[in-house]
Coordinates of C-alpha atoms and ligand atoms in Angstrom, one line a residue:
M1 CA -15.2 -22.3 -6.5
A2 CA -13.3 -20.1 -4.3
A3 CA -15.8 -17.3 -4.4
Q4 CA -18.8 -19.5 -3.0
S5 CA -16.5 -20.6 -0.1
P6 CA -17.8 -20.1 3.6
L7 CA -14.1 -18.8 4.3
V8 CA -14.3 -16.1 1.4
V9 CA -17.9 -15.0 2.8
A10 CA -16.6 -14.9 6.4
H11 CA -13.7 -12.6 5.4
L12 CA -15.6 -10.3 3.5
R13 CA -18.0 -9.9 6.4
G14 CA -15.2 -9.3 8.6
L15 CA -13.7 -6.9 6.3
A16 CA -16.9 -4.9 5.7
E17 CA -17.4 -4.6 10.0
L18 CA -13.6 -3.3 10.3
A19 CA -14.4 -0.6 7.7
T20 CA -17.2 0.8 9.9
L21 CA -14.5 1.3 12.8
E22 CA -12.5 4.4 13.9
P23 CA -9.0 4.3 12.5
A24 CA -7.5 3.9 16.3
D25 CA -10.1 0.8 16.7
V26 CA -8.6 -0.8 13.4
A27 CA -4.9 0.0 14.7
A28 CA -5.6 -1.7 17.8
W29 CA -7.7 -4.7 16.4
Q30 CA -4.8 -5.3 14.1
A31 CA -2.0 -5.1 17.1
A32 CA -3.9 -8.1 18.5
R33 CA -4.0 -9.9 15.2
L34 CA -0.4 -9.4 14.7
D35 CA 0.6 -10.3 18.3
R36 CA -1.5 -13.8 17.8
F37 CA -0.2 -14.5 14.5
R38 CA 3.5 -13.9 15.7
R39 CA 3.0 -16.5 18.9
R40 CA 0.9 -19.0 17.0
W41 CA 3.2 -19.5 13.8
L42 CA 6.7 -17.7 14.0
S43 CA 7.8 -20.1 16.9
A44 CA 8.2 -23.3 14.3
V45 CA 9.5 -21.2 11.4
P46 CA 13.3 -21.8 11.7
H47 CA 14.5 -18.2 10.8
Y48 CA 12.4 -16.6 13.5
R49 CA 13.1 -19.4 16.3
R50 CA 16.5 -18.3 16.6
S51 CA 15.6 -14.7 18.3
P52 CA 12.9 -13.9 20.8
E53 CA 12.4 -10.6 19.4
Y54 CA 10.4 -12.0 16.4
L55 CA 8.2 -13.6 18.9
R56 CA 7.5 -10.2 21.3
G57 CA 9.8 -7.2 20.4
E58 CA 8.7 -4.2 18.6
L59 CA 7.6 -4.8 14.8
S60 CA 9.6 -1.6 13.7
E61 CA 13.0 -2.7 15.8
L62 CA 13.1 -6.0 13.8
P63 CA 15.3 -6.0 10.7
V64 CA 14.1 -5.5 7.3
L65 CA 13.7 -8.6 5.1
T66 CA 15.5 -8.6 1.8
K67 CA 13.9 -10.8 -1.2
E68 CA 17.7 -12.2 -1.6
T69 CA 17.4 -13.5 2.1
V70 CA 14.4 -15.3 1.5
R71 CA 15.8 -16.4 -2.1
Q72 CA 18.9 -18.2 -0.8
A73 CA 17.3 -19.6 2.0
A74 CA 13.5 -20.2 1.2
D75 CA 13.3 -23.5 3.5
S76 CA 14.3 -21.5 6.7
F77 CA 10.9 -19.4 6.3
T78 CA 8.7 -22.2 5.7
H79 CA 6.7 -23.2 8.2
P80 CA 7.2 -27.3 8.8
F81 CA 3.7 -28.4 9.1
V82 CA 1.6 -26.0 7.3
P83 CA 0.4 -27.5 4.1
A84 CA 1.3 -25.2 1.0
R85 CA 1.5 -24.6 -2.7
K86 CA 4.6 -23.9 -4.3
V87 CA 4.7 -20.7 -6.2
T88 CA 7.7 -19.1 -8.4
T89 CA 7.8 -15.9 -8.8
G90 CA 10.6 -13.0 -10.2
G91 CA 13.1 -12.0 -7.5
T92 CA 15.6 -9.4 -7.8
G93 CA 17.0 -8.8 -11.1
G94 CA 15.0 -11.5 -12.4
R95 CA 16.0 -14.4 -10.3
P96 CA 13.5 -16.5 -9.5
L97 CA 12.0 -16.7 -5.9
D98 CA 10.4 -19.9 -4.6
L99 CA 7.5 -18.9 -2.3
R100 CA 5.0 -21.5 -0.2
I101 CA 1.4 -20.0 0.1
S102 CA -1.0 -21.7 2.6
H103 CA -4.3 -22.7 1.2
P104 CA -6.5 -20.3 3.5
S105 CA -4.1 -17.4 2.1
F106 CA -5.3 -18.1 -1.4
F107 CA -9.2 -17.8 0.1
T108 CA -8.0 -15.0 1.7
E109 CA -6.7 -13.2 -1.0
W110 CA -10.0 -13.8 -2.9
A111 CA -12.1 -12.2 -0.3
H112 CA -9.7 -9.3 -0.5
I113 CA -10.4 -9.0 -4.1
A114 CA -14.0 -8.9 -3.8
H115 CA -13.8 -6.2 -1.0
V116 CA -12.4 -4.2 -3.8
W117 CA -14.5 -5.1 -6.7
A118 CA -17.9 -4.5 -4.4
R119 CA -16.8 -0.6 -4.7
A120 CA -18.2 -0.8 -8.3
G121 CA -21.1 -3.3 -7.6
V122 CA -18.9 -6.4 -9.1
R123 CA -19.0 -9.8 -7.3
L124 CA -16.7 -12.4 -8.0
T125 CA -19.4 -14.5 -9.3
D126 CA -20.5 -12.0 -11.8
P127 CA -19.9 -12.8 -15.8
K128 CA -16.5 -11.0 -16.8
I129 CA -14.4 -10.8 -19.8
T130 CA -10.9 -11.2 -18.5
F131 CA -7.6 -10.4 -20.5
R132 CA -4.9 -12.5 -18.2
G133 CA -2.2 -14.7 -19.1
G134 CA -1.9 -16.3 -15.5
S135 CA -4.6 -19.1 -16.7
L136 CA -3.0 -19.9 -20.0
G137 CA -1.7 -23.4 -20.9
E138 CA -3.5 -26.3 -22.6
G139 CA -6.9 -25.0 -21.7
F140 CA -7.0 -22.8 -24.6
A141 CA -6.1 -25.4 -27.2
G142 CA -5.0 -23.0 -29.9
R143 CA -8.2 -20.9 -29.7
P144 CA -8.1 -17.0 -28.4
I145 CA -11.2 -17.2 -26.4
L146 CA -12.3 -19.8 -23.4
F147 CA -14.9 -19.8 -21.5
Q148 CA -14.3 -20.8 -17.8
R149 CA -17.2 -21.9 -15.8
T150 CA -15.2 -21.7 -12.5
Y151 CA -14.7 -18.2 -12.9
N152 CA -17.7 -17.2 -14.7
Q153 CA -15.5 -15.4 -17.2
L154 CA -14.5 -15.6 -21.3
L155 CA -10.9 -15.6 -20.9
V156 CA -9.1 -13.8 -23.8
S157 CA -5.4 -14.8 -24.9
P158 CA -3.3 -11.7 -24.2
F159 CA -1.5 -13.2 -27.2
H160 CA -4.3 -13.2 -29.7
L161 CA -5.5 -9.4 -29.5
S162 CA -6.5 -9.2 -33.2
D163 CA -9.7 -8.0 -34.7
R164 CA -10.8 -11.3 -35.4
T165 CA -10.7 -12.5 -32.0
F166 CA -12.7 -9.2 -30.8
D167 CA -15.2 -9.9 -33.5
E168 CA -15.7 -13.4 -32.1
L169 CA -15.8 -12.0 -28.7
A170 CA -18.6 -9.6 -30.0
L171 CA -20.5 -12.3 -31.0
M172 CA -20.1 -14.2 -27.5
M173 CA -20.8 -11.3 -25.6
R174 CA -24.5 -10.6 -26.8
D175 CA -25.7 -13.6 -24.7
F176 CA -23.2 -13.4 -22.0
R177 CA -23.5 -9.8 -21.0
P178 CA -20.3 -9.1 -18.8
V179 CA -20.4 -6.6 -15.8
A180 CA -16.7 -6.2 -15.7
I181 CA -13.5 -6.2 -18.0
W182 CA -10.8 -7.6 -16.0
G183 CA -6.8 -8.1 -16.5
Y184 CA -3.6 -6.1 -17.7
P185 CA -3.9 -2.7 -18.8
S186 CA -1.7 -3.4 -21.7
A187 CA -4.1 -6.1 -23.0
I188 CA -7.3 -4.3 -22.3
T189 CA -6.0 -1.3 -24.6
P190 CA -6.1 -3.1 -27.9
F191 CA -9.7 -4.4 -27.1
A192 CA -10.5 -0.8 -25.6
R193 CA -9.3 0.8 -28.9
W194 CA -11.5 -1.7 -31.0
V195 CA -14.5 -1.2 -29.0
A196 CA -14.0 2.9 -29.7
R197 CA -13.6 2.1 -33.6
T198 CA -16.4 -0.4 -33.5
G199 CA -18.9 0.2 -31.2
P200 CA -21.2 0.8 -29.2
H201 CA -21.8 -3.0 -28.2
A202 CA -24.9 -3.8 -27.2
G203 CA -23.1 -6.8 -24.9
L204 CA -21.2 -4.4 -22.9
R205 CA -24.0 -2.0 -21.6
G206 CA -23.9 -3.9 -18.4
V207 CA -20.2 -3.2 -17.6
R208 CA -19.8 -1.6 -14.2
G209 CA -16.2 -1.8 -13.6
V210 CA -12.9 -2.0 -15.3
L211 CA -10.9 -4.3 -12.6
L212 CA -6.8 -3.8 -13.1
A213 CA -4.1 -5.7 -11.2
S214 CA -0.5 -7.3 -11.8
E215 CA 0.7 -4.2 -13.6
G216 CA 0.7 -0.4 -13.6
A217 CA -1.6 1.8 -16.0
F218 CA -1.0 4.9 -17.7
D219 CA -3.3 7.9 -17.3
W220 CA -4.3 7.8 -20.7
Q221 CA -5.2 4.1 -20.5
L222 CA -7.5 4.9 -17.3
R223 CA -9.0 7.8 -19.2
L224 CA -9.5 5.4 -22.5
F225 CA -11.0 2.6 -20.3
E226 CA -13.5 5.1 -18.5
E227 CA -14.7 6.6 -21.7
V228 CA -15.2 3.5 -23.7
F229 CA -16.7 1.5 -21.3
E230 CA -18.7 4.1 -19.3
A231 CA -17.5 2.5 -15.9
P232 CA -15.2 3.3 -13.2
V233 CA -11.6 1.7 -13.0
I234 CA -10.9 -0.2 -9.9
R235 CA -7.5 -0.7 -8.9
W236 CA -5.5 -2.9 -6.2
Y237 CA -2.2 -3.6 -5.0
G238 CA -0.7 -6.8 -4.0
Q239 CA 2.2 -9.3 -4.6
S240 CA 2.9 -12.9 -4.8
E241 CA 4.7 -13.1 -1.4
K242 CA 1.2 -11.7 0.1
V243 CA 2.5 -9.2 2.5
V244 CA 0.4 -5.9 1.8
F245 CA -3.0 -5.9 -0.1
A246 CA -4.3 -2.2 -0.7
G247 CA -7.5 -1.2 -2.7
E248 CA -7.6 2.4 -4.6
C249 CA -9.3 4.9 -2.8
A250 CA -13.1 5.7 -4.4
Q251 CA -12.1 9.4 -3.9
H252 CA -8.4 10.2 -4.5
R253 CA -6.8 8.3 -7.5
S254 CA -3.3 6.7 -6.9
V255 CA -4.3 6.6 -3.0
Y256 CA -4.4 2.9 -2.0
H257 CA -6.3 1.9 1.1
V258 CA -4.3 -1.0 3.2
M259 CA -6.4 -3.5 4.2
P260 CA -5.9 -4.4 7.9
T261 CA -6.5 -8.3 7.8
Y262 CA -4.2 -8.9 5.2
G263 CA -0.8 -7.4 6.5
I264 CA 0.8 -4.5 7.9
A265 CA 2.4 -2.0 5.6
E266 CA 5.5 0.5 6.7
V267 CA 7.5 2.9 4.3
V268 CA 11.1 2.8 4.9
E269 CA 13.3 4.8 3.2
G270 CA 10.5 5.3 0.4
R271 CA 10.3 1.4 0.0
I272 CA 7.2 -0.5 1.1
I273 CA 7.8 -3.1 3.8
G274 CA 5.3 -5.8 4.5
T275 CA 4.4 -8.1 7.2
G276 CA 2.0 -10.6 5.9
L277 CA -0.9 -12.0 8.4
T278 CA -2.5 -14.5 6.2
N279 CA 0.2 -17.0 5.2
A280 CA 0.8 -19.5 7.6
A281 CA 3.2 -21.5 5.5
M282 CA 5.9 -19.1 4.9
P283 CA 5.4 -16.0 7.1
L284 CA 7.4 -13.1 5.9
V285 CA 8.2 -10.3 8.6
R286 CA 9.2 -6.7 7.4
Y287 CA 9.6 -8.0 4.0
D288 CA 10.9 -5.3 1.6
T289 CA 8.7 -5.5 -1.5
E290 CA 11.0 -3.7 -3.7
D291 CA 7.9 -1.5 -4.5
A292 CA 8.2 2.4 -3.7
A293 CA 6.0 4.9 -2.2
A294 CA 5.6 7.8 -0.3
P295 CA 5.8 7.9 3.5
L296 CA 2.7 6.6 5.2
E297 CA 1.0 9.5 7.3
P298 CA -0.6 8.3 10.5
T299 CA -4.6 8.0 9.9
V300 CA -6.3 10.1 12.6
N301 CA -9.6 10.6 10.7
R302 CA -11.5 8.8 8.1
C303 CA -10.5 9.1 4.6
A304 CA -13.0 11.1 2.4
C305 CA -14.2 8.1 0.9
G306 CA -15.1 6.9 4.4
S307 CA -12.5 4.3 4.9
P308 CA -10.5 4.1 8.5
F309 CA -7.6 2.1 6.9
P310 CA -4.2 4.0 6.4
A311 CA -3.1 4.8 3.0
L312 CA -0.1 4.3 0.5
R313 CA 0.5 7.0 -2.0
D314 CA 2.3 7.0 -5.2
I315 CA 3.2 3.5 -5.5
R316 CA 5.9 2.7 -8.1
G317 CA 7.3 -0.6 -8.8
R318 CA 8.3 -3.9 -10.6
W319 CA 4.8 -3.9 -11.9
D320 CA 5.7 -0.8 -14.3
Q321 CA 4.4 -1.7 -17.9
S322 CA 7.1 -3.9 -19.8
L323 CA 5.8 -4.5 -23.1
V324 CA 7.3 -6.4 -25.8
Y325 CA 5.4 -6.2 -29.6
G326 CA 3.9 -9.0 -31.7
V327 CA 3.8 -9.5 -35.3
D328 CA 0.8 -7.0 -35.4
D329 CA 2.4 -4.7 -33.3
E330 CA 0.1 -5.7 -30.5
P331 CA 1.3 -5.0 -27.1
I332 CA 2.0 -7.9 -24.8
S333 CA 3.0 -7.6 -21.3
T334 CA 5.6 -9.8 -20.0
A335 CA 3.5 -10.1 -16.9
A336 CA 1.2 -12.5 -19.1
L337 CA 4.6 -14.7 -19.8
N338 CA 4.6 -16.0 -16.4
F339 CA 7.5 -18.1 -15.4
H340 CA 5.9 -20.5 -13.0
D341 CA 7.6 -23.6 -14.1
N342 CA 10.6 -25.5 -13.1
A343 CA 12.3 -25.2 -16.5
F344 CA 13.0 -21.4 -15.6
A345 CA 14.6 -22.2 -12.0
R346 CA 17.5 -23.3 -13.9
F347 CA 18.6 -19.8 -14.7
D348 CA 19.9 -17.2 -12.5
R349 CA 18.3 -14.4 -14.4
I350 CA 16.2 -13.7 -17.3
Q351 CA 15.5 -10.9 -19.5
F352 CA 13.6 -9.9 -23.0
R353 CA 15.2 -8.2 -25.7
Q354 CA 13.3 -7.1 -28.6
E355 CA 14.8 -5.6 -31.8
H356 CA 12.3 -6.5 -34.4
R357 CA 8.7 -6.7 -34.8
G358 CA 7.2 -10.0 -33.6
K359 CA 10.6 -11.3 -32.3
V360 CA 11.9 -11.5 -28.8
E361 CA 15.0 -13.0 -27.5
L362 CA 14.8 -14.6 -24.1
R363 CA 18.4 -13.9 -22.5
V364 CA 19.4 -15.8 -19.5
T365 CA 22.5 -16.1 -17.2
A366 CA 23.2 -19.5 -15.2
T367 CA 26.3 -20.3 -12.6
R368 CA 26.2 -23.6 -14.8
R369 CA 26.0 -23.5 -18.4
P370 CA 22.5 -25.0 -19.0
A371 CA 22.7 -28.0 -21.5
P372 CA 21.0 -27.5 -24.9
H373 CA 18.1 -29.4 -24.1
D374 CA 17.0 -27.2 -21.3
L375 CA 17.6 -24.1 -23.5
E376 CA 15.2 -25.7 -26.1
L377 CA 12.7 -26.9 -23.1
A378 CA 12.2 -23.2 -21.9
R379 CA 12.1 -21.9 -25.6
Q380 CA 9.3 -24.3 -26.4
L381 CA 7.5 -23.4 -23.1
L382 CA 7.5 -19.9 -23.9
Q383 CA 6.7 -20.3 -27.7
D384 CA 3.6 -22.2 -26.9
R385 CA 2.4 -19.5 -24.5
V386 CA 2.8 -16.9 -27.1
G387 CA 1.7 -19.0 -30.3
D388 CA 2.0 -17.6 -33.4
R389 CA 2.2 -13.7 -31.9
L390 CA 5.9 -13.9 -31.4
A391 CA 8.9 -15.9 -32.3
V392 CA 10.9 -16.8 -29.4
S393 CA 14.7 -17.3 -29.4
V394 CA 16.8 -18.1 -26.2
S395 CA 20.4 -17.5 -25.2
V396 CA 22.7 -17.5 -22.7
V397 CA 24.9 -14.3 -21.8
E398 CA 27.0 -13.2 -19.1
T399 CA 25.8 -11.3 -16.1
A400 CA 27.5 -8.3 -17.0
D401 CA 25.2 -8.0 -20.2
L402 CA 22.0 -8.0 -18.2
V403 CA 22.5 -5.7 -15.7
T404 CA 22.7 -2.3 -15.5
Q405 CA 25.4 0.0 -13.9
R406 CA 23.4 0.2 -10.8
G407 CA 23.4 -3.7 -10.6
K408 CA 19.8 -4.1 -11.4
A409 CA 18.7 -6.1 -14.4
L410 CA 16.3 -4.9 -17.1
V411 CA 13.3 -7.2 -17.2
V412 CA 12.7 -5.9 -20.9
D413 CA 15.4 -4.5 -23.0
Q414 CA 13.0 -2.8 -25.7
R415 CA 14.9 -1.4 -28.7
Y416 CA 12.0 -1.9 -31.2
R417 CA 9.2 0.8 -31.7
P418 CA 5.9 0.0 -33.3
T419 CA 5.3 2.2 -36.2
E420 CA 2.9 5.5 -35.4
T421 CA -0.1 4.5 -37.5
T422 CA -0.8 1.2 -35.5
A423 CA -0.1 2.7 -32.4
N424 CA -2.6 5.4 -32.7
T425 CA -6.2 4.5 -33.3
P426 CA -9.0 7.3 -32.6
T427 CA -11.5 6.6 -29.9
R428 CA -15.3 6.0 -30.4
R429 CA -16.2 9.6 -30.2
G430 CA -13.5 10.6 -32.2
K431 CA -11.7 12.8 -29.5
P432 CA -8.3 13.8 -30.4
S433 CA -7.0 13.6 -26.8
L434 CA -5.3 10.3 -27.3
S435 CA -2.7 11.6 -29.4
T436 CA 0.5 9.5 -30.1
S437 CA 2.5 11.7 -27.8
G438 CA 0.0 10.9 -24.9
M439 CA 1.0 7.4 -25.2
G440 CA 4.5 7.4 -24.5
R441 CA 5.4 6.3 -27.7
R442 CA 7.7 9.6 -28.8
P443 CA 10.5 9.0 -31.4
G444 CA 13.6 7.5 -29.6
F445 CA 11.2 5.7 -27.0
R446 CA 13.1 3.0 -25.1
Q447 CA 11.0 1.2 -22.8
S448 CA 12.6 -0.8 -19.9
T449 CA 11.6 -1.8 -16.3
E450 CA 13.9 -2.5 -13.6
R451 CA 13.2 -4.9 -11.2
Ligands
ZN501 ZN1 -10.1 6.9 0.5

């Protein structure tokens, strides 16, 4: 497994050493690293080969690369000789984007995650309860909880978050003794509420951290997790394109320290622009992540937490929570409904619309009208993922039906609102602090997320 790989261990050691340097020395180290990366890899990549500026010009003077440019010409950003895994992710307005990720880049990713978790004393190999959809599939075989030895985790399906599942989980965690809870905030929330209602649970006494990635969390969720699990929330920022990786500061909430080994972050016109240093299979130079942040300030002194790394503040973006609701009004993150399948590559844009409890419509646009069996295949893939929690239908719509006046497509067009009673569950200590109004579920609430 990645956690024991010498590559991960070496990276982790390198990161720890860098973190002891002064900010100016970190910047100098990174400049040399960038220089080497450009000379070594960019000259063989068609898009960069054309102009010598990419090999030696000032980084800040190179053009900004958009998602759409990469989407339309993925091959011209691909290194011809570096072995890679193909990954499909959401592009602008729900259009799929094909990426190539080198094998060392995957390992490096784990090292950076390990570095962030270490703040709470959590190692990659420690026992965890994980609420994520990324690994969903046949492995679950219709069961809501799966033990994965490779990751030493009890993986809980984000589509089966019911009291019955949690009762089963409670039995398993008595012996398993997890030291971390990891996953989507929207999926951990029902569990946290259940623990608040039924706890304390001896099996959770060893929890040292709540690890959150992939989507934003509301402040009330962070408070809920820290109170219920009596452990700090650890968050980090990254993206499938692997250009910038940042871990949340131990002293300042919503401040993220950028890892110099992973990539270079700039903020241009309010957007995070990243130059990746780990993925030689598809190097992205000055890539527009479409995530927003406050302007970068020069790092002169170390942060109060001790880090010499630059900081991104107020990151906002594509990871905003976009939820649909299952048959029991349980929130399901659309981040869990990943579209890493060729069946979805036929569509130009995709969007979920929910109008009724437990029912969701996948709306797609396509330049050439998809055949009925293509639509049925997509529907079946989604239905398999969500099991009996949601009834899925698929329909083809016009592009104009999907995009806003500003030209962006909503990932979730949420027209349904769960009832107040299901949304409002008391916490363990019976504190009234988590009122319904604090959960963003006011009357007339309509949730939508733009990509
Ligand atoms: Zn800090």
